[in-house]
Coordinates of C-alpha atoms in Angstrom, one line a residue:
X1 CA 10.8 7.8 27.8
X2 CA 10.1 6.9 24.1
X3 CA 13.7 7.1 23.0
X4 CA 14.8 4.8 25.9
X5 CA 12.0 2.4 24.8
X6 CA 10.2 2.9 28.2
X7 CA 12.9 1.1 30.1
X8 CA 12.5 3.5 33.0
X9 CA 8.8 4.6 32.5
X10 CA 7.7 4.4 36.1
X11 CA 10.7 6.4 37.4
X12 CA 10.4 8.9 34.5
X13 CA 6.8 9.5 35.5
X14 CA 7.8 10.1 39.1
X15 CA 10.6 12.5 38.2
X16 CA 8.2 14.4 35.9
X17 CA 5.5 14.6 38.6
X18 CA 8.1 15.9 41.1
X19 CA 9.3 18.6 38.6
X20 CA 5.8 19.6 37.8
X21 CA 4.9 19.9 41.5
X22 CA 8.0 22.0 42.1
X23 CA 7.1 24.3 39.2
X24 CA 3.5 24.7 40.5
X25 CA 4.9 25.6 44.0
X26 CA 7.4 28.1 42.6
X27 CA 4.8 29.8 40.3
X28 CA 2.2 29.9 43.0
X29 CA 4.5 31.4 45.6
X30 CA 5.8 33.9 43.1
X31 CA 2.2 34.8 42.0
X32 CA 1.1 35.5 45.6
X33 CA 4.3 37.4 46.2
X34 CA 5.2 35.2 49.2
X35 CA 8.7 34.8 47.8
X36 CA 10.8 36.0 44.9
X37 CA 12.1 33.6 42.3
X38 CA 15.6 34.0 43.7
X39 CA 14.4 33.0 47.2
X40 CA 13.0 29.7 45.7
X41 CA 16.1 29.0 43.6
X42 CA 16.9 26.1 45.8
X43 CA 13.8 24.3 44.6
X44 CA 14.9 24.8 41.0
X45 CA 18.4 23.6 42.0
X46 CA 17.0 20.4 43.7
X47 CA 14.8 19.5 40.8
X48 CA 17.5 20.2 38.3
X49 CA 19.9 18.0 40.3
X50 CA 17.3 15.3 40.5
X51 CA 16.9 15.4 36.7
X52 CA 20.7 15.3 36.2
X53 CA 21.2 12.4 38.6
X54 CA 18.3 10.5 37.1
X55 CA 19.5 11.2 33.5
X56 CA 23.0 10.0 34.3
X57 CA 21.7 6.9 36.0
X58 CA 19.3 6.0 33.2
X59 CA 22.0 6.6 30.6
X60 CA 24.5 4.4 32.5
X61 CA 21.9 1.6 33.0
X62 CA 20.9 1.9 29.3
X63 CA 24.6 1.6 28.3
X64 CA 24.9 -1.5 30.4
X65 CA 21.6 -3.2 29.3
X66 CA 21.3 -2.2 25.7
X67 CA 24.5 -0.8 24.0
X68 CA 22.7 -0.9 20.6
X69 CA 19.9 1.4 21.8
X70 CA 22.4 3.6 23.7
X71 CA 24.5 4.1 20.5
X72 CA 21.3 4.8 18.5
X73 CA 20.4 7.8 20.7
X74 CA 24.0 8.8 21.7
X75 CA 23.6 12.3 20.1
X76 CA 20.4 12.9 22.1
X77 CA 22.3 11.9 25.2
X78 CA 25.2 14.2 24.4
X79 CA 22.7 17.0 23.8
X80 CA 21.0 16.3 27.1
X81 CA 24.4 16.3 28.9
X82 CA 25.3 19.6 27.2
X83 CA 21.9 21.1 28.2
X84 CA 22.5 20.1 31.8
X85 CA 26.0 21.6 31.8
X86 CA 24.5 24.9 30.5
X87 CA 21.8 24.8 33.2
X88 CA 24.5 24.3 35.8
X89 CA 26.4 27.2 34.3
X90 CA 23.2 29.3 34.4
X91 CA 22.7 28.5 38.1
X92 CA 26.3 29.4 38.9
X93 CA 26.0 32.6 36.9
X94 CA 22.8 33.5 38.9
X95 CA 24.2 32.5 42.3
X96 CA 27.8 33.9 42.1
X97 CA 27.7 36.5 39.4
X98 CA 24.2 38.0 39.8
X99 CA 23.0 36.7 36.4
X100 CA 25.6 38.7 34.5
X101 CA 24.8 36.9 31.2
X102 CA 21.0 37.1 31.5
X103 CA 20.0 33.5 30.5
X104 CA 22.7 33.1 27.8
X105 CA 23.8 29.7 29.1
X106 CA 20.4 28.1 29.2
X107 CA 19.5 29.6 25.8
X108 CA 22.7 28.2 24.3
X109 CA 22.0 24.8 25.9
X110 CA 18.4 24.7 24.6
X111 CA 19.5 25.8 21.1
X112 CA 22.1 23.1 20.8
X113 CA 19.7 20.5 22.3
X114 CA 16.9 21.5 19.9
X115 CA 19.3 21.3 16.9
X116 CA 20.4 17.8 17.9
X117 CA 16.8 16.7 18.4
X118 CA 15.7 18.1 15.1
X119 CA 18.7 16.4 13.3
X120 CA 17.8 13.1 15.0
X121 CA 14.1 13.5 14.0
X122 CA 15.2 14.3 10.4
X123 CA 17.3 11.1 10.3
X124 CA 14.4 9.0 11.8
X125 CA 12.1 10.5 9.1
X126 CA 14.6 9.6 6.3
X127 CA 14.8 6.1 7.8
X128 CA 10.9 5.8 7.8
X129 CA 10.7 7.2 4.2
X130 CA 13.3 4.6 3.1
X131 CA 11.4 1.8 4.9
X132 CA 8.1 2.9 3.3
X133 CA 9.7 2.9 -0.1
X134 CA 11.2 -0.6 0.5
X135 CA 7.8 -1.8 1.6
X136 CA 6.1 -0.4 -1.5
X137 CA 8.8 -1.9 -3.7
X138 CA 8.3 -5.3 -2.1
X139 CA 4.5 -5.0 -2.4
X140 CA 4.8 -4.0 -6.1
X141 CA 7.2 -7.0 -6.7
X142 CA 4.7 -9.3 -5.0
X143 CA 1.8 -7.9 -7.1
X144 CA 3.9 -8.3 -10.3
X145 CA 4.8 -11.9 -9.2
X146 CA 1.2 -12.8 -8.6
X147 CA 0.2 -11.2 -11.9
X148 CA 2.8 -13.3 -13.7
X149 CA 2.0 -16.4 -11.8
X150 CA -1.7 -15.9 -12.6
X151 CA -0.9 -15.9 -16.3
X152 CA 1.8 -18.6 -16.2
X153 CA -0.3 -21.1 -14.2
X154 CA -3.8 -20.4 -15.5
X155 CA -2.9 -20.5 -19.1
X156 CA -1.5 -24.0 -19.3
X157 CA -4.2 -25.2 -16.9
X158 CA -6.9 -23.8 -19.2
X159 CA -5.1 -25.4 -22.2
X160 CA -5.2 -28.8 -20.5
X161 CA -8.9 -28.4 -19.7
X162 CA -9.6 -27.2 -23.3
X163 CA -7.8 -30.2 -24.8
X164 CA -9.6 -32.5 -22.3
X165 CA -12.9 -31.0 -23.5
X166 CA -12.0 -31.8 -27.1
X167 CA -11.3 -35.4 -26.1
X168 CA -14.7 -35.7 -24.3
X169 CA -16.5 -34.4 -27.5
X170 CA -14.7 -36.5 -30.0
X171 CA -13.9 -39.7 -28.2
X172 CA -16.2 -42.7 -28.6
X173 CA -14.2 -45.1 -26.4
X174 CA -15.9 -45.3 -22.9
X175 CA -12.6 -45.8 -21.1
X176 CA -11.0 -42.8 -22.7
X177 CA -14.1 -40.7 -21.9
X178 CA -14.0 -41.8 -18.3
X179 CA -10.3 -40.9 -18.1
X180 CA -11.1 -37.5 -19.7
X181 CA -13.9 -36.9 -17.1
X182 CA -11.4 -37.6 -14.3
X183 CA -9.0 -35.2 -15.9
X184 CA -11.7 -32.6 -16.2
X185 CA -12.8 -33.0 -12.6
X186 CA -9.3 -32.8 -11.2
X187 CA -8.4 -30.0 -13.5
X188 CA -11.4 -27.9 -12.4
X189 CA -10.6 -28.5 -8.7
X190 CA -6.9 -27.6 -9.3
X191 CA -7.9 -24.4 -11.2
X192 CA -10.3 -23.4 -8.3
X193 CA -7.4 -23.9 -5.8
X194 CA -5.1 -21.9 -8.0
X195 CA -7.7 -19.1 -8.3
X196 CA -8.2 -19.0 -4.5
X197 CA -4.4 -18.9 -3.9
X198 CA -3.9 -16.1 -6.4
X199 CA -6.9 -14.2 -5.2

């Protein structure tokens, strides 16, 4: 459901509920000794067939609707198909050969499927680690940029305000003093804006 990005969520929930109900019925009937597991093998076959049909249909629809997503999880799909082939072989072995191999087929299918899933998870983990590292690098670059900009912008602005302060102290001309006050007011406003942006 998660790998297929919840495309078939409602149907997946129905299939899972059906399989869970079948499992409960089989376990209950076996527990009360109403039937043996072999007598109820048809329930297992029906639920397995439903899972296989649903899996095949969902993979086909996924291939049609989103080839990119299909290609991203193609190994999981291959593992799922292999597991279903092994389940079918296990059922055939039970039905026609009296379980001569004693669950070897399903064990092989689960082993291969688990290895594929673990390999997929390891790959996803590596992708997440790389993405985290990229995000940290970008954040560090942003912090470095803001630190540099803080110095590069504030320093000349403070120099302008300092020189303006000297003009205000030393000038006796009222026009120049008025201009210097305008520079001081605008400079302080600009420095406050710069500080807010950098903060």
